[in-house]
Coordinates of N, CA and C in Angstrom, one line a residue:
M108 N -41.3 -18.2 24.2 CA -40.3 -19.2 24.0 C -39.8 -19.2 22.6
K109 N -40.8 -19.1 21.7 CA -40.4 -19.1 20.3 C -39.6 -17.8 19.9
N110 N -40.0 -16.7 20.5 CA -39.3 -15.4 20.3 C -37.9 -15.5 20.9
S111 N -37.7 -16.1 22.0 CA -36.4 -16.2 22.6 C -35.4 -17.1 21.7
K112 N -36.0 -18.1 21.1 CA -35.2 -19.0 20.2 C -34.8 -18.2 19.0
I113 N -35.7 -17.4 18.4 CA -35.4 -16.6 17.3 C -34.3 -15.5 17.6
G114 N -34.5 -15.0 18.8 CA -33.5 -14.0 19.3 C -32.1 -14.6 19.4
L115 N -32.1 -15.8 20.0 CA -30.8 -16.5 20.1 C -30.2 -16.8 18.8
I116 N -31.0 -17.2 17.8 CA -30.5 -17.5 16.5 C -29.9 -16.3 15.8
I117 N -30.6 -15.2 16.0 CA -30.2 -13.9 15.4 C -28.8 -13.5 16.1
I118 N -28.8 -13.6 17.4 CA -27.5 -13.3 18.1 C -26.4 -14.2 17.6
A119 N -26.7 -15.5 17.5 CA -25.6 -16.4 17.0 C -25.2 -16.1 15.6
V120 N -26.1 -15.8 14.7 CA -25.7 -15.4 13.3 C -24.9 -14.1 13.3
I121 N -25.3 -13.1 14.1 CA -24.5 -11.9 14.2 C -23.1 -12.2 14.8
A122 N -23.0 -13.0 15.8 CA -21.7 -13.4 16.4 C -20.8 -14.1 15.3
V123 N -21.4 -15.0 14.6 CA -20.6 -15.7 13.5 C -20.1 -14.7 12.5
I124 N -21.0 -13.8 12.1 CA -20.6 -12.8 11.1 C -19.5 -11.9 11.6
A125 N -19.7 -11.5 12.9 CA -18.6 -10.7 13.5 C -17.3 -11.4 13.6
I126 N -17.3 -12.7 14.0 CA -16.1 -13.4 14.1 C -15.4 -13.6 12.7
I127 N -16.2 -13.8 11.6 CA -15.7 -13.9 10.3 C -15.1 -12.6 9.9
L128 N -15.8 -11.5 10.1 CA -15.3 -10.1 9.8 C -14.0 -9.8 10.5
I129 N -14.0 -10.1 11.8 CA -12.8 -9.8 12.6 C -11.6 -10.7 12.1
G130 N -11.9 -11.9 11.9 CA -10.8 -12.8 11.4 C -10.3 -12.4 10.0
G131 N -11.2 -12.0 9.1 CA -10.8 -11.6 7.8 C -10.0 -10.3 7.9
Y132 N -10.4 -9.4 8.7 CA -9.7 -8.1 8.8 C -8.3 -8.4 9.4
N133 N -8.2 -9.2 10.4 CA -6.9 -9.5 11.0 C -6.0 -10.3 10.1
S134 N -6.6 -11.1 9.3 CA -5.8 -11.9 8.3 C -5.2 -10.9 7.2
I135 N -6.0 -10.0 6.8 CA -5.5 -9.0 5.8 C -4.4 -8.1 6.5
I136 N -4.6 -7.7 7.7 CA -3.6 -6.9 8.4 C -2.3 -7.7 8.5
S137 N -2.4 -9.0 8.9 CA -1.2 -9.8 9.0 C -0.4 -9.9 7.7
A138 N -1.2 -10.1 6.6 CA -0.5 -10.2 5.3 C 0.1 -8.9 4.9
S139 N -0.5 -7.8 5.2 CA 0.0 -6.5 4.9 C 1.3 -6.2 5.6
E140 N 1.3 -6.6 6.9 CA 2.5 -6.4 7.7 C 3.6 -7.3 7.2
E141 N 3.3 -8.5 6.7 CA 4.3 -9.4 6.2 C 5.0 -8.8 4.9
V142 N 4.2 -8.1 4.1 CA 4.7 -7.5 2.9 C 5.6 -6.3 3.4
E143 N 5.2 -5.6 4.4 CA 6.1 -4.5 4.8 C 7.4 -5.0 5.4
N144 N 7.3 -6.1 6.2 CA 8.5 -6.7 6.7 C 9.4 -7.2 5.6
K145 N 8.9 -7.8 4.6 CA 9.7 -8.3 3.5 C 10.4 -7.1 2.7
F146 N 9.6 -6.1 2.6 CA 10.2 -4.9 1.9 C 11.3 -4.3 2.7
S147 N 11.1 -4.3 4.0 CA 12.2 -3.8 4.9 C 13.5 -4.6 4.7
T148 N 13.3 -5.9 4.5 CA 14.5 -6.7 4.3 C 15.2 -6.4 3.0
I149 N 14.4 -6.1 2.0 CA 15.0 -5.7 0.7 C 15.7 -4.4 0.9
D150 N 15.1 -3.4 1.6 CA 15.6 -2.1 1.8 C 17.0 -2.2 2.6
T151 N 17.0 -3.1 3.6 CA 18.3 -3.3 4.3 C 19.4 -3.8 3.4
Q152 N 19.1 -4.8 2.6 CA 20.1 -5.3 1.7 C 20.5 -4.3 0.6
L153 N 19.6 -3.5 0.1 CA 19.9 -2.5 -0.9 C 20.8 -1.5 -0.2
Q154 N 20.5 -1.1 1.0 CA 21.4 -0.2 1.7 C 22.8 -0.8 2.0
R155 N 22.8 -2.0 2.3 CA 24.1 -2.7 2.5 C 25.0 -2.6 1.2
R156 N 24.3 -2.9 0.1 CA 25.0 -2.8 -1.2 C 25.4 -1.3 -1.5
A157 N 24.5 -0.4 -1.2 CA 24.9 1.0 -1.4 C 26.0 1.5 -0.5
D158 N 26.2 0.9 0.7 CA 27.3 1.2 1.6 C 28.6 0.6 1.1
L159 N 28.5 -0.5 0.3 CA 29.8 -1.1 -0.2 C 30.3 -0.3 -1.4
I160 N 29.4 0.4 -2.1 CA 29.8 1.0 -3.4 C 30.9 2.1 -3.3
P161 N 30.8 3.0 -2.3 CA 31.9 4.0 -2.2 C 33.3 3.3 -2.1
N162 N 33.4 2.3 -1.3 CA 34.7 1.6 -1.1 C 35.1 1.0 -2.5
L163 N 34.2 0.4 -3.1 CA 34.5 -0.3 -4.4 C 34.9 0.8 -5.4
V164 N 34.2 1.9 -5.5 CA 34.5 3.0 -6.4 C 35.9 3.5 -6.1
N165 N 36.2 3.8 -4.8 CA 37.5 4.3 -4.5 C 38.6 3.3 -4.8
T166 N 38.4 2.0 -4.7 CA 39.4 1.0 -5.0 C 39.6 1.1 -6.5
V167 N 38.5 1.1 -7.3 CA 38.7 1.2 -8.8 C 39.4 2.5 -9.2
K168 N 39.0 3.6 -8.6 CA 39.6 4.9 -8.9 C 41.1 4.8 -8.7
G169 N 41.6 4.1 -7.7 CA 43.0 4.0 -7.4 C 43.8 3.3 -8.6
Y170 N 43.1 2.4 -9.3 CA 43.8 1.7 -10.3 C 43.4 2.1 -11.7
A171 N 42.2 2.7 -11.8 CA 41.6 3.0 -13.2 C 41.0 4.4 -13.2
N172 N 41.8 5.4 -12.8 CA 41.2 6.7 -12.7 C 40.7 7.3 -14.0
Q173 N 41.1 6.7 -15.2 CA 40.7 7.2 -16.4 C 39.2 6.7 -16.8
E174 N 38.7 5.9 -16.0 CA 37.3 5.3 -16.2 C 36.3 6.2 -15.4
K175 N 36.4 7.5 -15.5 CA 35.5 8.4 -14.8 C 34.0 8.2 -15.2
E176 N 33.8 8.0 -16.4 CA 32.4 7.9 -16.8 C 31.6 6.8 -16.1
I177 N 32.2 5.6 -16.1 CA 31.5 4.5 -15.5 C 31.5 4.7 -14.0
I178 N 32.5 5.3 -13.4 CA 32.5 5.5 -12.0 C 31.4 6.5 -11.6
N179 N 31.2 7.5 -12.4 CA 30.2 8.5 -12.2 C 28.8 7.9 -12.4
T180 N 28.7 6.9 -13.3 CA 27.4 6.2 -13.6 C 27.0 5.4 -12.3
V181 N 28.0 4.7 -11.8 CA 27.8 3.9 -10.6 C 27.4 4.8 -9.4
T182 N 28.1 5.9 -9.2 CA 27.8 6.8 -8.1 C 26.4 7.4 -8.3
T183 N 26.1 7.8 -9.5 CA 24.7 8.4 -9.7 C 23.6 7.4 -9.4
A184 N 23.8 6.2 -9.9 CA 22.8 5.1 -9.7 C 22.7 4.8 -8.2
R185 N 23.8 4.8 -7.5 CA 23.7 4.6 -6.0 C 22.9 5.7 -5.4
E186 N 23.1 7.0 -5.8 CA 22.4 8.1 -5.2 C 20.9 8.0 -5.4
K187 N 20.5 7.5 -6.7 CA 19.1 7.3 -7.0 C 18.5 6.3 -6.1
L188 N 19.2 5.2 -5.9 CA 18.7 4.1 -5.0 C 18.5 4.6 -3.6
V189 N 19.5 5.3 -3.1 CA 19.4 5.8 -1.7 C 18.2 6.7 -1.6
G190 N 17.9 7.5 -2.6 CA 16.9 8.5 -2.5 C 15.5 8.0 -2.9
A191 N 15.4 6.8 -3.4 CA 14.1 6.3 -3.9 C 13.2 6.0 -2.7
N192 N 11.9 6.3 -2.8 CA 11.0 6.2 -1.7 C 9.9 5.1 -1.9
S193 N 9.5 4.9 -3.2 CA 8.5 3.9 -3.4 C 9.0 2.6 -3.9
V194 N 8.2 1.5 -3.8 CA 8.6 0.2 -4.3 C 9.1 0.3 -5.7
T195 N 8.3 0.9 -6.6 CA 8.6 1.0 -8.0 C 9.9 1.8 -8.2
A196 N 10.1 2.9 -7.5 CA 11.3 3.7 -7.7 C 12.5 2.9 -7.2
K197 N 12.4 2.2 -6.1 CA 13.5 1.4 -5.6 C 13.9 0.3 -6.6
A198 N 12.8 -0.3 -7.1 CA 13.1 -1.4 -8.1 C 13.8 -0.9 -9.3
E199 N 13.4 0.2 -9.8 CA 14.0 0.8 -11.0 C 15.4 1.3 -10.7
A200 N 15.6 1.9 -9.6 CA 17.0 2.4 -9.2 C 17.9 1.2 -8.9
D201 N 17.3 0.1 -8.4 CA 18.1 -1.1 -8.1 C 18.6 -1.7 -9.5
Q202 N 17.7 -1.7 -10.4 CA 18.1 -2.3 -11.7 C 19.1 -1.4 -12.4
E203 N 19.0 -0.1 -12.3 CA 19.9 0.8 -12.9 C 21.3 0.6 -12.2
L204 N 21.3 0.5 -10.9 CA 22.6 0.2 -10.2 C 23.2 -1.1 -10.6
T205 N 22.4 -2.1 -10.7 CA 22.9 -3.4 -11.1 C 23.5 -3.3 -12.5
N206 N 22.9 -2.6 -13.4 CA 23.5 -2.4 -14.8 C 24.8 -1.7 -14.7
A207 N 24.8 -0.6 -13.9 CA 26.1 0.1 -13.7 C 27.2 -0.7 -13.1
L208 N 26.9 -1.5 -12.1 CA 27.9 -2.4 -11.5 C 28.4 -3.4 -12.5
S209 N 27.5 -3.9 -13.4 CA 27.9 -4.9 -14.4 C 28.9 -4.2 -15.4
R210 N 28.6 -3.0 -15.7 CA 29.5 -2.3 -16.6 C 30.9 -2.0 -15.9
L211 N 30.8 -1.7 -14.6 CA 32.1 -1.5 -13.9 C 32.9 -2.8 -13.8
L212 N 32.3 -3.9 -13.6 CA 33.0 -5.1 -13.6 C 33.6 -5.5 -14.9
V213 N 32.9 -5.1 -16.0 CA 33.5 -5.3 -17.3 C 34.8 -4.5 -17.5
V214 N 34.7 -3.2 -17.0 CA 35.9 -2.4 -17.1 C 37.1 -2.9 -16.2
V215 N 36.7 -3.5 -15.1 CA 37.8 -4.1 -14.2 C 38.6 -5.1 -14.9
E216 N 37.9 -5.9 -15.8 CA 38.6 -6.9 -16.5 C 39.9 -6.4 -17.3
N217 N 39.9 -5.1 -17.6 CA 41.1 -4.5 -18.3 C 42.2 -4.2 -17.3
Y218 N 42.0 -4.4 -16.0 CA 43.0 -4.0 -15.1 C 43.4 -5.2 -14.2
P219 N 44.3 -6.0 -14.6 CA 44.7 -7.2 -13.9 C 45.2 -6.9 -12.4
E220 N 45.9 -5.8 -12.3 CA 46.4 -5.5 -10.9 C 45.2 -5.2 -10.0
L221 N 44.2 -4.6 -10.5 CA 43.0 -4.3 -9.7 C 42.3 -5.6 -9.3
K222 N 42.1 -6.5 -10.3 CA 41.4 -7.7 -10.1 C 42.1 -8.5 -9.0
S223 N 43.4 -8.4 -8.9 CA 44.2 -9.2 -7.9 C 44.4 -8.5 -6.6
S224 N 43.9 -7.3 -6.5 CA 44.0 -6.5 -5.2 C 43.1 -7.2 -4.2
Q225 N 43.7 -7.3 -3.0 CA 43.0 -8.0 -1.9 C 41.7 -7.2 -1.5
N226 N 41.8 -5.9 -1.5 CA 40.7 -5.0 -1.2 C 39.6 -5.2 -2.2
F227 N 39.9 -5.3 -3.5 CA 38.9 -5.4 -4.5 C 38.3 -6.8 -4.4
I228 N 39.1 -7.8 -4.2 CA 38.6 -9.2 -4.1 C 37.6 -9.3 -2.9
Q229 N 38.0 -8.7 -1.8 CA 37.1 -8.7 -0.6 C 35.8 -8.0 -0.9
L230 N 35.9 -6.8 -1.5 CA 34.7 -6.0 -1.8 C 33.8 -6.8 -2.8
S231 N 34.4 -7.4 -3.8 CA 33.7 -8.2 -4.8 C 32.9 -9.3 -4.2
D232 N 33.6 -10.0 -3.2 CA 32.9 -11.1 -2.5 C 31.8 -10.6 -1.7
E233 N 32.0 -9.5 -1.0 CA 30.9 -9.0 -0.2 C 29.7 -8.5 -1.1
L234 N 30.1 -7.9 -2.2 CA 29.0 -7.5 -3.2 C 28.3 -8.7 -3.7
A235 N 29.0 -9.7 -4.1 CA 28.3 -10.9 -4.6 C 27.4 -11.5 -3.6
G236 N 27.8 -11.6 -2.3 CA 27.0 -12.1 -1.2 C 25.7 -11.2 -1.0
T237 N 25.9 -9.9 -1.1 CA 24.8 -9.0 -0.9 C 23.8 -9.1 -2.1
E238 N 24.3 -9.3 -3.3 CA 23.5 -9.5 -4.5 C 22.6 -10.8 -4.3
N239 N 23.2 -11.8 -3.7 CA 22.4 -13.0 -3.4 C 21.3 -12.8 -2.4
R240 N 21.7 -12.0 -1.4 CA 20.7 -11.7 -0.3 C 19.6 -10.8 -0.9
I241 N 19.9 -9.9 -1.8 CA 18.9 -9.1 -2.4 C 18.0 -9.9 -3.2
A242 N 18.5 -10.8 -4.0 CA 17.7 -11.7 -4.8 C 16.7 -12.5 -4.0
T243 N 17.2 -13.0 -2.9 CA 16.4 -13.8 -1.9 C 15.3 -12.9 -1.3
A244 N 15.7 -11.7 -0.9 CA 14.7 -10.8 -0.3 C 13.7 -10.4 -1.3
R245 N 14.1 -10.1 -2.6 CA 13.1 -9.8 -3.6 C 12.1 -10.9 -3.8
R246 N 12.6 -12.1 -3.9 CA 11.7 -13.3 -4.1 C 10.7 -13.4 -2.9
D247 N 11.2 -13.3 -1.7 CA 10.4 -13.4 -0.5 C 9.3 -12.3 -0.4
Y248 N 9.8 -11.1 -0.8 CA 8.8 -9.9 -0.9 C 7.7 -10.2 -1.9
N249 N 8.1 -10.6 -3.1 CA 7.1 -10.8 -4.1 C 6.2 -11.9 -3.8
E250 N 6.7 -12.9 -3.0 CA 5.8 -14.0 -2.6 C 4.8 -13.5 -1.5
A251 N 5.3 -12.6 -0.6 CA 4.4 -12.0 0.4 C 3.3 -11.1 -0.3
V252 N 3.7 -10.4 -1.4 CA 2.8 -9.5 -2.1 C 1.8 -10.4 -2.8
K253 N 2.2 -11.5 -3.4 CA 1.3 -12.4 -4.1 C 0.2 -12.9 -3.1
T254 N 0.7 -13.4 -1.9 CA -0.2 -13.9 -0.9 C -1.2 -12.8 -0.4
Y255 N -0.7 -11.6 -0.2 CA -1.6 -10.5 0.2 C -2.6 -10.1 -0.9
N256 N -2.1 -10.0 -2.1 CA -3.0 -9.6 -3.2 C -4.1 -10.7 -3.5
L257 N -3.7 -11.9 -3.3 CA -4.7 -13.0 -3.5 C -5.7 -12.9 -2.4
K258 N -5.3 -12.6 -1.2 CA -6.1 -12.5 0.0 C -7.2 -11.4 -0.2
I259 N -6.8 -10.3 -0.7 CA -7.7 -9.2 -0.8 C -8.6 -9.3 -2.0
K260 N -8.4 -10.3 -2.9 CA -9.2 -10.5 -4.1 C -10.2 -11.7 -3.9
K261 N -9.9 -12.5 -2.9 CA -10.8 -13.7 -2.7 C -11.9 -13.4 -1.8
F262 N -13.1 -14.0 -2.0 CA -14.2 -13.9 -1.1 C -14.0 -14.7 0.1
P263 N -14.3 -14.3 1.3 CA -15.0 -13.1 1.7 C -14.1 -11.9 2.0
S264 N -12.7 -12.2 2.0 CA -11.8 -11.2 2.3 C -11.9 -9.9 1.4
N265 N -12.3 -10.1 0.2 CA -12.4 -9.0 -0.7 C -13.4 -8.0 -0.2
V266 N -14.5 -8.4 0.4 CA -15.5 -7.6 1.0 C -14.9 -6.7 2.0
M267 N -14.1 -7.4 2.9 CA -13.4 -6.7 4.0 C -12.4 -5.7 3.4
A268 N -11.6 -6.1 2.4 CA -10.6 -5.3 1.8 C -11.2 -4.0 1.2
N269 N -12.3 -4.2 0.5 CA -13.0 -3.0 0.0 C -13.6 -2.1 1.0
M270 N -14.2 -2.7 2.1 CA -14.8 -1.9 3.1 C -13.7 -1.0 3.8
F271 N -12.5 -1.6 4.0 CA -11.5 -0.8 4.8 C -10.4 -0.2 3.9
G272 N -10.6 -0.3 2.6 CA -9.7 0.4 1.7 C -8.3 -0.2 1.5
F273 N -8.2 -1.5 1.7 CA -7.0 -2.2 1.4 C -6.8 -2.4 -0.1
G274 N -5.7 -1.9 -0.6 CA -5.4 -2.0 -2.1 C -4.3 -2.9 -2.4
E275 N -4.2 -3.2 -3.7 CA -3.1 -4.1 -4.1 C -1.7 -3.5 -3.8
K276 N -0.8 -4.4 -3.5 CA 0.6 -4.0 -3.2 C 1.4 -4.2 -4.6
Q277 N 2.4 -3.4 -4.7 CA 3.2 -3.5 -5.9 C 4.3 -4.6 -5.8
Y278 N 4.5 -5.4 -6.8 CA 5.6 -6.3 -6.9 C 6.9 -5.5 -7.0
F279 N 8.0 -6.1 -6.6 CA 9.3 -5.5 -6.7 C 9.9 -5.9 -8.0
E280 N 9.7 -5.1 -9.0 CA 10.2 -5.4 -10.4 C 10.5 -4.1 -11.1
A281 N 11.6 -4.1 -11.8 CA 12.0 -2.9 -12.5 C 11.1 -2.8 -13.8
S282 N 11.1 -1.5 -14.3 CA 10.3 -1.3 -15.5 C 11.1 -2.0 -16.7
E283 N 10.4 -2.2 -17.8 CA 11.0 -2.8 -18.9 C 12.2 -1.9 -19.4
E284 N 12.0 -0.6 -19.4 CA 13.1 0.3 -19.8 C 14.3 0.1 -19.0
S285 N 14.2 0.0 -17.7 CA 15.4 0.0 -16.9 C 16.1 -1.4 -16.9
K286 N 15.4 -2.4 -17.4 CA 15.9 -3.8 -17.5 C 16.9 -3.9 -18.7
N287 N 16.9 -3.0 -19.6 CA 17.8 -3.0 -20.8 C 19.2 -2.7 -20.3
V288 N 20.1 -3.7 -20.5 CA 21.5 -3.5 -20.1 C 22.1 -2.7 -21.3
P289 N 22.8 -1.6 -20.9 CA 23.4 -0.8 -21.9 C 24.5 -1.5 -22.7
N290 N 24.7 -1.2 -23.9 CA 25.7 -1.8 -24.7 C 27.1 -1.1 -24.4
V291 N 28.1 -1.8 -24.0 CA 29.3 -1.3 -23.6 C 30.4 -1.7 -24.6
Q292 N 31.0 -0.7 -25.2 CA 32.1 -1.0 -26.2 C 33.4 -0.3 -25.8
F293 N 34.4 -1.0 -26.0 CA 35.8 -0.4 -25.7 C 36.6 -0.3 -26.9

């Protein structure tokens, strides 16, 4: 009788530990999937912006063909963004493209006909909306990364994370070097 009670207690303890382990593992998996989902949203919005840029560049070319340097800078930055594969590479390419677009918009100020063009106005509005969606997606992604990273650092989930090789996720932020906006002089 005494042995059967001890056996039941051991089985109960093992069951509780198993439930905790399974729950912790599933919780980490859910948090990891949330990070991936949020990154996918950023990727979608970055692609949307990248798709707008050729039309914007062509519109600017039509009015300001002598501004080849800035147009090439925007085009090169777009290509880097489209080719970036990691979170860090995408963040840096995104910052570079944002800087190039800022320079392009400064150049546009010198061309009143371009600024009043319906096509340019529409593209600018779409680009501004996309920039807002990118900012929201970045914030949501970084919040999901924060939740995930905290989860894998706190006990008892950290034991599970170490056991199954879950590592920290990278925040979506550009390097300090790429955050520097170039000085534009005319």
